[in-house]
Short mmCIF file of C-alpha atoms in Angstrom, two decimals:
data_model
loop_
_atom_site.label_atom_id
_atom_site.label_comp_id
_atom_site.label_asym_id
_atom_site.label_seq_id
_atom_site.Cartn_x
_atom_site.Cartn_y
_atom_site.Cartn_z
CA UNK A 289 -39.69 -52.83 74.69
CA UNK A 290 -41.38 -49.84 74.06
CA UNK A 291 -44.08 -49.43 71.20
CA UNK A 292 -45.90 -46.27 69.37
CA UNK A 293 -49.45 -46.80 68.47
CA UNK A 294 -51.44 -44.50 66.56
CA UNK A 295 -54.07 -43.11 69.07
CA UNK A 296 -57.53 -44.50 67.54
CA UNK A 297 -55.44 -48.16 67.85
CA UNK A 298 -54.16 -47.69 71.15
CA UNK A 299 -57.69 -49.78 72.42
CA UNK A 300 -56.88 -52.92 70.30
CA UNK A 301 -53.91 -53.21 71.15
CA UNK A 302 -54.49 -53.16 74.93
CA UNK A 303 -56.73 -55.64 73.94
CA UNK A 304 -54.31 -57.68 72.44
CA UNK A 305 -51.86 -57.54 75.24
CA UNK A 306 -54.99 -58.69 77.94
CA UNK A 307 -55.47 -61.32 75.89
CA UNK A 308 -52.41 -62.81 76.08
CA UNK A 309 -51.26 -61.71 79.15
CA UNK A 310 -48.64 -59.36 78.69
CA UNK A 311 -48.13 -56.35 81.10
CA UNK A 312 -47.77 -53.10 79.55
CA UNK A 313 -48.11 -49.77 81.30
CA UNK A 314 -48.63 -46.11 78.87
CA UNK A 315 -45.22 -44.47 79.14
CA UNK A 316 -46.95 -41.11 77.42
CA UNK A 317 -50.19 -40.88 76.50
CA UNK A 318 -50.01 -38.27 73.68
CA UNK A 319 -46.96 -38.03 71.72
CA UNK A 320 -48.08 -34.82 69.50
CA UNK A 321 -48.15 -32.19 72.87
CA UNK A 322 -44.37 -33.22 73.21
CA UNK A 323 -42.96 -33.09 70.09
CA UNK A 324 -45.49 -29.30 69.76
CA UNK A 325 -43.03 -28.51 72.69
CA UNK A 326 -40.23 -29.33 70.68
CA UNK A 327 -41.24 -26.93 68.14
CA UNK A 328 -41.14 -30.06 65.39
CA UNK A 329 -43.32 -30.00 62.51
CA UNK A 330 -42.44 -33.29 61.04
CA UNK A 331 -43.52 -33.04 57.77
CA UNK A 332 -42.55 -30.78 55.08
CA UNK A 333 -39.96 -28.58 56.72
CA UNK A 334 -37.49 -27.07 54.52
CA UNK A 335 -33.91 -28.04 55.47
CA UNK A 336 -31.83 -25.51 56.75
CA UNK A 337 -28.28 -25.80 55.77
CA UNK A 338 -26.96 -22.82 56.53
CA UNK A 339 -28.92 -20.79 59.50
CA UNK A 340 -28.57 -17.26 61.29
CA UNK A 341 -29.61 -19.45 64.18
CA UNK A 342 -27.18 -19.13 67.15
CA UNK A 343 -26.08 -22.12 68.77
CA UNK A 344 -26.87 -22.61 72.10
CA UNK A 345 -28.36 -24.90 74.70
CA UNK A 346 -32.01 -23.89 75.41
CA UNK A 347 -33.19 -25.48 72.38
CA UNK A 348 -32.05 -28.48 70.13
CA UNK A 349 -30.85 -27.54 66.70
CA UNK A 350 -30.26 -28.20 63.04
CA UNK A 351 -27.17 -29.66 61.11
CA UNK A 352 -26.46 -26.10 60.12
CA UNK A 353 -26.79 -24.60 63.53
CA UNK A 354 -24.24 -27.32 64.33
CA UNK A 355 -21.93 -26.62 61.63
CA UNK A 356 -21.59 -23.33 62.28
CA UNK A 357 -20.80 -23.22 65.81
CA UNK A 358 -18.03 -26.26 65.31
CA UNK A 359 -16.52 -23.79 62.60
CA UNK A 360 -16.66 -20.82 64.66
CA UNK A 361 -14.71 -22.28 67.61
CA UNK A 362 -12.35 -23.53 65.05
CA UNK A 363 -11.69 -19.45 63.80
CA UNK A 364 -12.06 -18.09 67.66
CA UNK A 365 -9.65 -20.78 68.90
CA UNK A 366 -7.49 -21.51 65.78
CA UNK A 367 -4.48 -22.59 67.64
CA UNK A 368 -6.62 -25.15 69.41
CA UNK A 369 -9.61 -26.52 67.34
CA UNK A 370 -9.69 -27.73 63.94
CA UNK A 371 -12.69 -28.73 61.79
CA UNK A 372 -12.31 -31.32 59.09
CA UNK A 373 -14.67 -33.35 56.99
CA UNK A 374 -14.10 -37.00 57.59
CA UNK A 375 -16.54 -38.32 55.11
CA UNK A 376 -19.61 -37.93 53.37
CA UNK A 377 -23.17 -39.31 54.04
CA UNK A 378 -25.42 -41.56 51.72
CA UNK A 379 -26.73 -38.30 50.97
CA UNK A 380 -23.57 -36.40 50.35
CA UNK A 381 -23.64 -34.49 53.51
CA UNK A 382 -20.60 -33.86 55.46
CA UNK A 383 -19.44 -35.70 58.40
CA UNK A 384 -17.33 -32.88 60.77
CA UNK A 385 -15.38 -33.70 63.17
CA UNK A 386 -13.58 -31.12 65.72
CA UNK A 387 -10.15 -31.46 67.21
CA UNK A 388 -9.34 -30.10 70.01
CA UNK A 389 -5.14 -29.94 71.34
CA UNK A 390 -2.30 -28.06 71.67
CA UNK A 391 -0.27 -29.89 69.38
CA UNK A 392 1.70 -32.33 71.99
CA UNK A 393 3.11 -35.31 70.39
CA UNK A 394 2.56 -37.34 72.92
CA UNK A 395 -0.68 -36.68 73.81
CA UNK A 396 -3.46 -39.78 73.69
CA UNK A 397 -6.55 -39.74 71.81
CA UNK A 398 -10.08 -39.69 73.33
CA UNK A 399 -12.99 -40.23 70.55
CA UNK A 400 -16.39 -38.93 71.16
CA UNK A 401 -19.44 -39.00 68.99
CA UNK A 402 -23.21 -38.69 69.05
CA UNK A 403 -26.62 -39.01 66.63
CA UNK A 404 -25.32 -42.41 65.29
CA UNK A 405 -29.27 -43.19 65.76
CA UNK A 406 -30.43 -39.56 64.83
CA UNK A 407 -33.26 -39.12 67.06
CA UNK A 408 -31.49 -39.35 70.04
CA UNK A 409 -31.30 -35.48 69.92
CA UNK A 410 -30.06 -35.43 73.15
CA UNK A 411 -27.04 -36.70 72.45
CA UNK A 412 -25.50 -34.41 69.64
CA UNK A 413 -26.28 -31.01 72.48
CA UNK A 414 -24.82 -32.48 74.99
CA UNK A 415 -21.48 -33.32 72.63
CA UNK A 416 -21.81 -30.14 71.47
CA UNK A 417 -21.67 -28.24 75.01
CA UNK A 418 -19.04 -30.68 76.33
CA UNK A 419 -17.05 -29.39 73.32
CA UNK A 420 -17.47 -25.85 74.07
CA UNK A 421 -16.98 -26.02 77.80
CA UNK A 422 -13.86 -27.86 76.70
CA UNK A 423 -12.27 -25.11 74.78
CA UNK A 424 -13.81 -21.99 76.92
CA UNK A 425 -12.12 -23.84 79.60
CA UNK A 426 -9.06 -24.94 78.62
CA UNK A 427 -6.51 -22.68 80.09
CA UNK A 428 -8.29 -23.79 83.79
CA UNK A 429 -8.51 -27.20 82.56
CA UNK A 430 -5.62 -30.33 84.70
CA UNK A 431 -2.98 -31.92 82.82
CA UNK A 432 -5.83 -35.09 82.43
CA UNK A 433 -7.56 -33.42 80.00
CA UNK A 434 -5.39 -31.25 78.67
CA UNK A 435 -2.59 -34.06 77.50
CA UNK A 436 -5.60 -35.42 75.63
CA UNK A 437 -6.21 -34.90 71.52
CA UNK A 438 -10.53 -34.59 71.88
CA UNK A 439 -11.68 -35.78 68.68
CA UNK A 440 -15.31 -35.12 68.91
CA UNK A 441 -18.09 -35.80 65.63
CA UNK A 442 -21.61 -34.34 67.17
CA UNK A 443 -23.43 -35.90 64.13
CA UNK A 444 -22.06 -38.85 62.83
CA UNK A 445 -25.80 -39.80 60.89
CA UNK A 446 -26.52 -36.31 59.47
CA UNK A 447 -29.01 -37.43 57.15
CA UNK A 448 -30.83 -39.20 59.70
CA UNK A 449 -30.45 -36.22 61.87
CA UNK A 450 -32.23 -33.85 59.29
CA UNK A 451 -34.28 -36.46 58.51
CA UNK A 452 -35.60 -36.72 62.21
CA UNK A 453 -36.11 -32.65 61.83
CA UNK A 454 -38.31 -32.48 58.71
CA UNK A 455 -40.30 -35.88 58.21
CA UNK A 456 -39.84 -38.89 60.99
CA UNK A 457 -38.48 -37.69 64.38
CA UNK A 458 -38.30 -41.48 65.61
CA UNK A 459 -36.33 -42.58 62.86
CA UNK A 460 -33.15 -44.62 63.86
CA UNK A 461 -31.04 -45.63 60.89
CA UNK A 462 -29.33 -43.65 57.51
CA UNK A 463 -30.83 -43.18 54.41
CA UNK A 464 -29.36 -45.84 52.63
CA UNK A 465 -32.05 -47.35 50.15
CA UNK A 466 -32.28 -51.31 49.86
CA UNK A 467 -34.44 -52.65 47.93
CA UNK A 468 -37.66 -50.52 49.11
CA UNK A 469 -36.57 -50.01 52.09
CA UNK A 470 -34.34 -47.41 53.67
CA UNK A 471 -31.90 -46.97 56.12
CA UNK A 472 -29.15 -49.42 57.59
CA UNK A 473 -28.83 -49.24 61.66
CA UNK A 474 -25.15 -48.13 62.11
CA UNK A 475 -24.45 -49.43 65.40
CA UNK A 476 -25.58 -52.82 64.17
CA UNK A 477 -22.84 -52.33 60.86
CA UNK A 478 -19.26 -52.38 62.57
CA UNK A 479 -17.56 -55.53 62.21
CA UNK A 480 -16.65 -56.87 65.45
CA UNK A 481 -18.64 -59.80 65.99
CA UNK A 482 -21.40 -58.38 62.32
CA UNK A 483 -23.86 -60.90 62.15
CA UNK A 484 -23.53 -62.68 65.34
CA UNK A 485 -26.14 -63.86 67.29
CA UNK A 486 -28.74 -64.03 64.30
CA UNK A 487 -31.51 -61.74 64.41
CA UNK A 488 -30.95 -61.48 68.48
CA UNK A 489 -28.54 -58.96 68.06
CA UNK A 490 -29.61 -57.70 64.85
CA UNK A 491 -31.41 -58.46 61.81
CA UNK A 492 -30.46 -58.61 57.44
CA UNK A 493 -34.37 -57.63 57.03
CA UNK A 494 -33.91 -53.90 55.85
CA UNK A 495 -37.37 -53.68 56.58
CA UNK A 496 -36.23 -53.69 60.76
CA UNK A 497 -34.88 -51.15 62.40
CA UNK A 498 -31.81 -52.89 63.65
CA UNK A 499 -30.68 -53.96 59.63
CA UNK A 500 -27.23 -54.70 59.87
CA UNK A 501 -26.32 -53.82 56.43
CA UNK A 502 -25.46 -56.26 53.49
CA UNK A 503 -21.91 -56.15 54.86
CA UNK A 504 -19.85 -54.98 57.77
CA UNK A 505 -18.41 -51.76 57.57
CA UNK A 506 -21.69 -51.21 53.98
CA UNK A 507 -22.23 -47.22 54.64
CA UNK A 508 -19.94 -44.69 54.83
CA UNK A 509 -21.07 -42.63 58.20
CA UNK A 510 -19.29 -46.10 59.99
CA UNK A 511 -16.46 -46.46 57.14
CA UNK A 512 -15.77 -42.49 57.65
CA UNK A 513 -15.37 -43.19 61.82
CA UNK A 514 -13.20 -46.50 60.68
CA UNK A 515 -10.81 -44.42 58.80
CA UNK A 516 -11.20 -41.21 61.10
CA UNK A 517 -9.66 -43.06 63.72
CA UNK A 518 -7.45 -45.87 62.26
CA UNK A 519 -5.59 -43.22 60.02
CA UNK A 520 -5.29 -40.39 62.84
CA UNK A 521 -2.07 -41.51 63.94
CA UNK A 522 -3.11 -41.19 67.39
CA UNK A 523 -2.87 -43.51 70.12
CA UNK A 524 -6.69 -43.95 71.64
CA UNK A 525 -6.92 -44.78 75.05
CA UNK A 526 -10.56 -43.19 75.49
CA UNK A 527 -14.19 -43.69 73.00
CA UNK A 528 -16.97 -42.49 74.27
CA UNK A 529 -20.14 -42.82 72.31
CA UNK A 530 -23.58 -41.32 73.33
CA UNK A 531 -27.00 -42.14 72.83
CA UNK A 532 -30.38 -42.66 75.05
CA UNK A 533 -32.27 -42.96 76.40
CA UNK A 534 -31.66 -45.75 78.94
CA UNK A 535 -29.36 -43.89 81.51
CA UNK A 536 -26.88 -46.51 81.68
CA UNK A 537 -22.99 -46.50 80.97
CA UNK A 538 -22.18 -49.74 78.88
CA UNK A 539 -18.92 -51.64 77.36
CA UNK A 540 -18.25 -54.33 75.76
CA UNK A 541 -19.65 -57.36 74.80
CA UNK A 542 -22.61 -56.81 73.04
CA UNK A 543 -22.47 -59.71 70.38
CA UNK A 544 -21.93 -62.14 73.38
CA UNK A 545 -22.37 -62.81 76.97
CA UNK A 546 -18.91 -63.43 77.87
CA UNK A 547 -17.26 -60.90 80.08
CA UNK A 548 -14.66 -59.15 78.06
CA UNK A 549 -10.64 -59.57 79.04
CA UNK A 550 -10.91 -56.22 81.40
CA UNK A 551 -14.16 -56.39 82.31
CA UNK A 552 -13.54 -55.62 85.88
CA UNK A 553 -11.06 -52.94 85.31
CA UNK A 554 -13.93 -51.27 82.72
CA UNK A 555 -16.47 -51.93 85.57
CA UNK A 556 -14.34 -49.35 88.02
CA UNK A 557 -13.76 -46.63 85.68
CA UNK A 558 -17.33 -46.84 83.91
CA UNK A 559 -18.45 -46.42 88.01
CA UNK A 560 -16.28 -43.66 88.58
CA UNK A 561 -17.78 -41.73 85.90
CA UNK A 562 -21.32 -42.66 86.95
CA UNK A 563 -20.83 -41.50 90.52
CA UNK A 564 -19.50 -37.91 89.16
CA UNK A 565 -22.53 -38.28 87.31
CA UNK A 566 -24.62 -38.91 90.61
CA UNK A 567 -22.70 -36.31 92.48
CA UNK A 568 -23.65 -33.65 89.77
CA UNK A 569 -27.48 -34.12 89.66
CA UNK A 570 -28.67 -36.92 91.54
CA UNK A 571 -28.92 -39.22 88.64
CA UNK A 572 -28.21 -42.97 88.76
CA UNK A 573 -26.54 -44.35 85.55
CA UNK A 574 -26.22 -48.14 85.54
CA UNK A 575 -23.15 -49.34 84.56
CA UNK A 576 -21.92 -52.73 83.27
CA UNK A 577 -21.62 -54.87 79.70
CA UNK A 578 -24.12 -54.15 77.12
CA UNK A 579 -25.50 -57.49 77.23
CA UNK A 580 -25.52 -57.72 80.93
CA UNK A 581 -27.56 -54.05 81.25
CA UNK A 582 -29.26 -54.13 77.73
CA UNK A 583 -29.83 -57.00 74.90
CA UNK A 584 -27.36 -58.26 72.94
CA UNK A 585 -26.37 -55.89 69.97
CA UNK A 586 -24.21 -57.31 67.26
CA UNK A 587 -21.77 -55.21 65.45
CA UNK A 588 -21.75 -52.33 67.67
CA UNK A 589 -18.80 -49.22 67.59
CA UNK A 590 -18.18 -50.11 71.13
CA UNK A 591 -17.26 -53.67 70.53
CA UNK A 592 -15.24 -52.56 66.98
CA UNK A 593 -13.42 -50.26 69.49
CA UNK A 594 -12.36 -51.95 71.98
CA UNK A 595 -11.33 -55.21 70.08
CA UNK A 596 -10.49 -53.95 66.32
CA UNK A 597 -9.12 -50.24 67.29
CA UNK A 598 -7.44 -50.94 70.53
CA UNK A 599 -9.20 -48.88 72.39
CA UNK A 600 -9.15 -49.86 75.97
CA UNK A 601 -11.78 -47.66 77.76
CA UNK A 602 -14.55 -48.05 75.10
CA UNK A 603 -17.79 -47.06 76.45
CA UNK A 604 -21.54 -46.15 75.20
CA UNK A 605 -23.25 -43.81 77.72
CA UNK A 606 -27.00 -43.70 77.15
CA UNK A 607 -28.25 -40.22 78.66
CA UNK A 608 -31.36 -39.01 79.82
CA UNK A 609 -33.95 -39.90 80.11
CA UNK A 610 -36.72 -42.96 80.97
CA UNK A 611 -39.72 -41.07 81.55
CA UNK A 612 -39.35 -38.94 78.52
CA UNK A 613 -37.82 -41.52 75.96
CA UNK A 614 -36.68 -39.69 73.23
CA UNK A 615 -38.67 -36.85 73.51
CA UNK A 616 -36.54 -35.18 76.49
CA UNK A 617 -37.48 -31.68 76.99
CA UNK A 618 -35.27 -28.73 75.86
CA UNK A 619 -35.08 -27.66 79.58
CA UNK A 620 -33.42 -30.76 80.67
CA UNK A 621 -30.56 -30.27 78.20
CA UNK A 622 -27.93 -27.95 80.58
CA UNK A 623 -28.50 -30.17 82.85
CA UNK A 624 -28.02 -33.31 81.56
CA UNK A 625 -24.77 -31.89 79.56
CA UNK A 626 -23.35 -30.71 83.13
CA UNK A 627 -23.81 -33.94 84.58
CA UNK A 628 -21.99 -35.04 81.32
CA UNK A 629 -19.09 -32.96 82.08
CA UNK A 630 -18.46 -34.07 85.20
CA UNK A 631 -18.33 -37.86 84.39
CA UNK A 632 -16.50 -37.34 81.39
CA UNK A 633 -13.83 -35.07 83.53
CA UNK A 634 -13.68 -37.66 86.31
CA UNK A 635 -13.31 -40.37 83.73
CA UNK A 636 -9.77 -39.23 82.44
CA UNK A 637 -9.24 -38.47 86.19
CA UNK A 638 -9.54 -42.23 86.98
CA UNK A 639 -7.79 -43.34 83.59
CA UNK A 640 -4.80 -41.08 84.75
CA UNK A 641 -4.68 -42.00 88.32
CA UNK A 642 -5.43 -46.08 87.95
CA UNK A 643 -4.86 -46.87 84.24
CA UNK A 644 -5.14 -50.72 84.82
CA UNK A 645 -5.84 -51.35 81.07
CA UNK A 646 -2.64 -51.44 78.67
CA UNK A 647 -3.52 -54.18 75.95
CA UNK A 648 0.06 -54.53 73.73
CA UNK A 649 -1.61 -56.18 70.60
CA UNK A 650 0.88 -56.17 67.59
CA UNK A 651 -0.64 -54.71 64.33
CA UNK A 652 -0.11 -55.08 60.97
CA UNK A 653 -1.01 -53.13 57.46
CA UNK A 654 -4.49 -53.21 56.41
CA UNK A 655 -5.03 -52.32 52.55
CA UNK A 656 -7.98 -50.86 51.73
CA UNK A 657 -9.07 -50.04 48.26
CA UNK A 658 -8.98 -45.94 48.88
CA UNK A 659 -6.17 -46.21 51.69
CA UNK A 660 -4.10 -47.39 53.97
CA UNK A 661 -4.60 -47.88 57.84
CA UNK A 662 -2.70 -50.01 60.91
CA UNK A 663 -5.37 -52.54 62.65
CA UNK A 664 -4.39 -54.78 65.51
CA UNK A 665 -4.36 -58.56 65.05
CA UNK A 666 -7.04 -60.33 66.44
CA UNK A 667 -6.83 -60.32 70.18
CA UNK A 668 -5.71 -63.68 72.11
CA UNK A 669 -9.01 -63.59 74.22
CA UNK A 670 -10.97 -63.46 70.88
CA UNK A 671 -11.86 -66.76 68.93
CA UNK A 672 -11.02 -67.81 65.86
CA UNK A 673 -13.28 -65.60 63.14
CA UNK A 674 -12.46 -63.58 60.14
CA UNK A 675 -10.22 -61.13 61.29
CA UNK A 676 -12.14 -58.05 59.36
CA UNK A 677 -16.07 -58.50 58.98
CA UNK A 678 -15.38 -60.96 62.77
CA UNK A 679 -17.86 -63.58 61.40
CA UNK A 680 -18.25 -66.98 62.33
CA UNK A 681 -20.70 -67.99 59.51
CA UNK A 682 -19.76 -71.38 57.79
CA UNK A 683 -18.55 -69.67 54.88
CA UNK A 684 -16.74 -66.27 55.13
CA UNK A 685 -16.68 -64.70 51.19
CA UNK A 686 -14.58 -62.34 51.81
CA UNK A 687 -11.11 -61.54 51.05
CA UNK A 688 -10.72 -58.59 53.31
CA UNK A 689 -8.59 -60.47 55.93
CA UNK A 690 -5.25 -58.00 56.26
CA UNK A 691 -3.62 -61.45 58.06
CA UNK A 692 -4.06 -63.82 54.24
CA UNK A 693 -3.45 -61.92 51.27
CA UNK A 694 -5.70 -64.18 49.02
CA UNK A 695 -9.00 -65.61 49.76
CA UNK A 696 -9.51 -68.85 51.87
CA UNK A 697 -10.91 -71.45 50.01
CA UNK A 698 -13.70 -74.12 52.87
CA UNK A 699 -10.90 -76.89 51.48
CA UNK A 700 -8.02 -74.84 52.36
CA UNK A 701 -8.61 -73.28 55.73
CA UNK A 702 -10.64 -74.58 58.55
CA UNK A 703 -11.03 -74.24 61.93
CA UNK A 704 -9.21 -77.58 62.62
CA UNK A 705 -5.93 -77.97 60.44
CA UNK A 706 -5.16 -75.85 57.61
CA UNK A 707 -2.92 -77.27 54.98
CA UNK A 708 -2.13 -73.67 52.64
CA UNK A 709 1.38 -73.48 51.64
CA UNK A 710 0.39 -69.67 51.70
CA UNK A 711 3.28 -67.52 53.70
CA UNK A 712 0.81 -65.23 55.73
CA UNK A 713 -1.41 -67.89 57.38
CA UNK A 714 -1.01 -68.08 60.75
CA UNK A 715 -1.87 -71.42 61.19
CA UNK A 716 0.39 -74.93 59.63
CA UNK A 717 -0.15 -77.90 58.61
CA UNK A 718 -0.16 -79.38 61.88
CA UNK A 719 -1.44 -76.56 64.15
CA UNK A 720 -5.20 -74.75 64.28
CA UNK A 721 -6.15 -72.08 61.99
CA UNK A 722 -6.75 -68.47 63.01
CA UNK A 723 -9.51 -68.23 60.13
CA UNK A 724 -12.73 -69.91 59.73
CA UNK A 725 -14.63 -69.63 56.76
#
């Protein structure tokens, strides 16, 4: 765990962890010279929505900067990249997302994102120069990346992101208000396995930095990916979400220590991107589950992916960089977005070469309130939970289930026997029920 003290404390509490035994070593001993070197002033700086700034990768930049260079590959490429809004922040800021492909029907989807925790800065330049080595590229580029559609959102928390720029440049969640606090964690707010795991793998204080939200699926940054990617039409085979700083390349479970149903086959290709990595700069990136390499995290994209979306190859890479934390230098940026590259590259390599994962989970029609959208039925690996918000509390209130099309009552669905008369139940009379309550 790492900690921030304000300097005149930083005594006590080495006093505190003496006292009771707990080793502790400084990671950085002034925070202020590092963020001077990112040129952050954290208070009071006016937002800059639009900017004459140029994009590019010797510093990191504003939403606007960010903007503006996804548009103008979108009018220099036009035949390649599109920009579209995919939905709006707490705020009311867009969410953009670029597409890049050349139109083939048949091509499979790979979904990429960044700054779901917003001041993991690293993350959102490193999309960004992926995405522009992608299209510079393209005509050089093998068939395994070019019979891909690259949907790619740099900035899926763009409040937190300007947030990070003009007040609190270690804040983690959106600017959701509850109560008096603000800000829901958004990797904690998908609903594969919400609420699991208590407040080990995340918390319903709003007060704590890993606040799940009142409800899966609560804000609409995580509702906005949800519908990005269930409504695209496109068959996923690839999600790829980054963040740091741990340097490790992660998959599912988080909610649970079970191995998920490929976990073996997402071992070898999460490896084969890591050695590319290695092979690039010398860097090491871990790979394995997220509980196995990190904590348990409940409620996690990744998880949501790979079991809700059918996405097989659902990863979280966690960049650069463990000496630095969050605070990673602008110099190291190139860098780290070239080693990127490469393990991104030899990623779709491996998928294309040694696809081993080919899940064949029916689905059925979801409706939503403001549209429509195809999710799988729960996987056969998966137990018995409710099929949208995944929890396995003793009383499930929703009625969100796409399987039931009216709310379980406790007396007339268990996890035992369920004796509804109801025509969309899965279970009978005399066999188990998919649905607990």
């Amino acid at each position: 765990m790492d900690i921030m003290v304000e300097g005149p404390k930083s005594t006590q509490v080495a006093e505190l962890l003496y006292e009771r035994s707990i080793p502790f070593a400084v990671a950085i001993g002034d925070v202020g010279p590092m963020l001077d070197r990112e040129g952050v002033k954290p208070k009071h700086r006016k937002c800059a929505t639009g900017s004459k700034v140029p994009m590019d990768w010797k510093s990191y930049h504003r939403l606007g900067v960010i903007y503006e260079f996804m548009e103008s590959l979108a009018a220099e490429w036009p035949t390649l990249c599109s920009v579209c809004t995919i939905g709006r922040s707490v705020e009311g800021r867009a969410i953009k997302m670029l597409k890049i492909s050349n139109g083939r029907c048949n091509n499979a989807g790979v979904w990429m994102d960044a700054a779901i925790h917003p001041r993991e800065w690293i993350s959102t330049a490193v999309l960004t120069y992926v995405a522009d080595q992608l299209v510079r590229t393209y005509d050089q580029q093998p068939d395994y990346i070019t019979n891909k559609d690259w949907f790619i959102v740099p900035v899926v928390n763009p409040d937190g992101y300007e947030y990070t720029h003009t007040h609190d440049r270690m804040w983690r969640k959106n600017r959701a208000r509850y109560g008096e606090c603000y800000g829901v964690d958004l990797n904690r707010n998908f609903s594969y396995g919400w609420g699991e795991r208590d407040e080990e793998g995340s918390s319903d204080d709003p007060a704590n930095i890993f606040y799940r939200g009142p409800e899966p699926f609560s804000e609409p940054e995580t509702s906005a990916i949800r519908q990005a990617i269930c409504s695209a039409g496109t068959k996923f085979k690839v999600f790829l979400s980054f963040h740091s700083y741990g340097e490790v390349i992660i998959f599912p479970w988080g909610y649970t220590g079970d191995p998920c149903p490929h976990y073996v086959q997402m071992l070898e290709a999460g490896t084969a991107m890591a050695k590319a990595i290695q092979q690039a700069s010398g860097h090491i990136y871990k790979v394995g589950s997220t509980k196995d390499l990190m904590y348990y995290a409940s409620g996690t994209s990744t998880d949501w992916s790979y079991a809700v979306a059918n996405i097989p190859y659902s990863y979280m890479v966690e960049l650069r960089g463990k000496r630095h934390r969050f605070l990673l230098p602008k110099e190291e940026i190139v860098c780290t977005s070239i080693e990127v590259l490469c393990g991104v590259s030899k990623l779709m390599e491996y998928i294309e070469k040694f696809n081993k994962i080919t899940p064949a989970l029916s689905v059925e029609s979801c409706q939503s309130p403001s549209y429509t959208i195809k999710v799988p039925r729960t996987p056969s690996w998966v137990s018995a939970r409710c099929h949208s918000c995944r929890s396995s509390r003793s009383c499930c209130k929703s009625s969100h289930s796409p399987s039931c099309s009216r709310s379980h009552s406790r007396q007339s669905c268990n996890a035992q026997k369920c004796d509804s008369t109801h025509s969309k139940c899965r279970g009978s009379p005399n066999k188990p029920c998919n649905f607990t309550e």
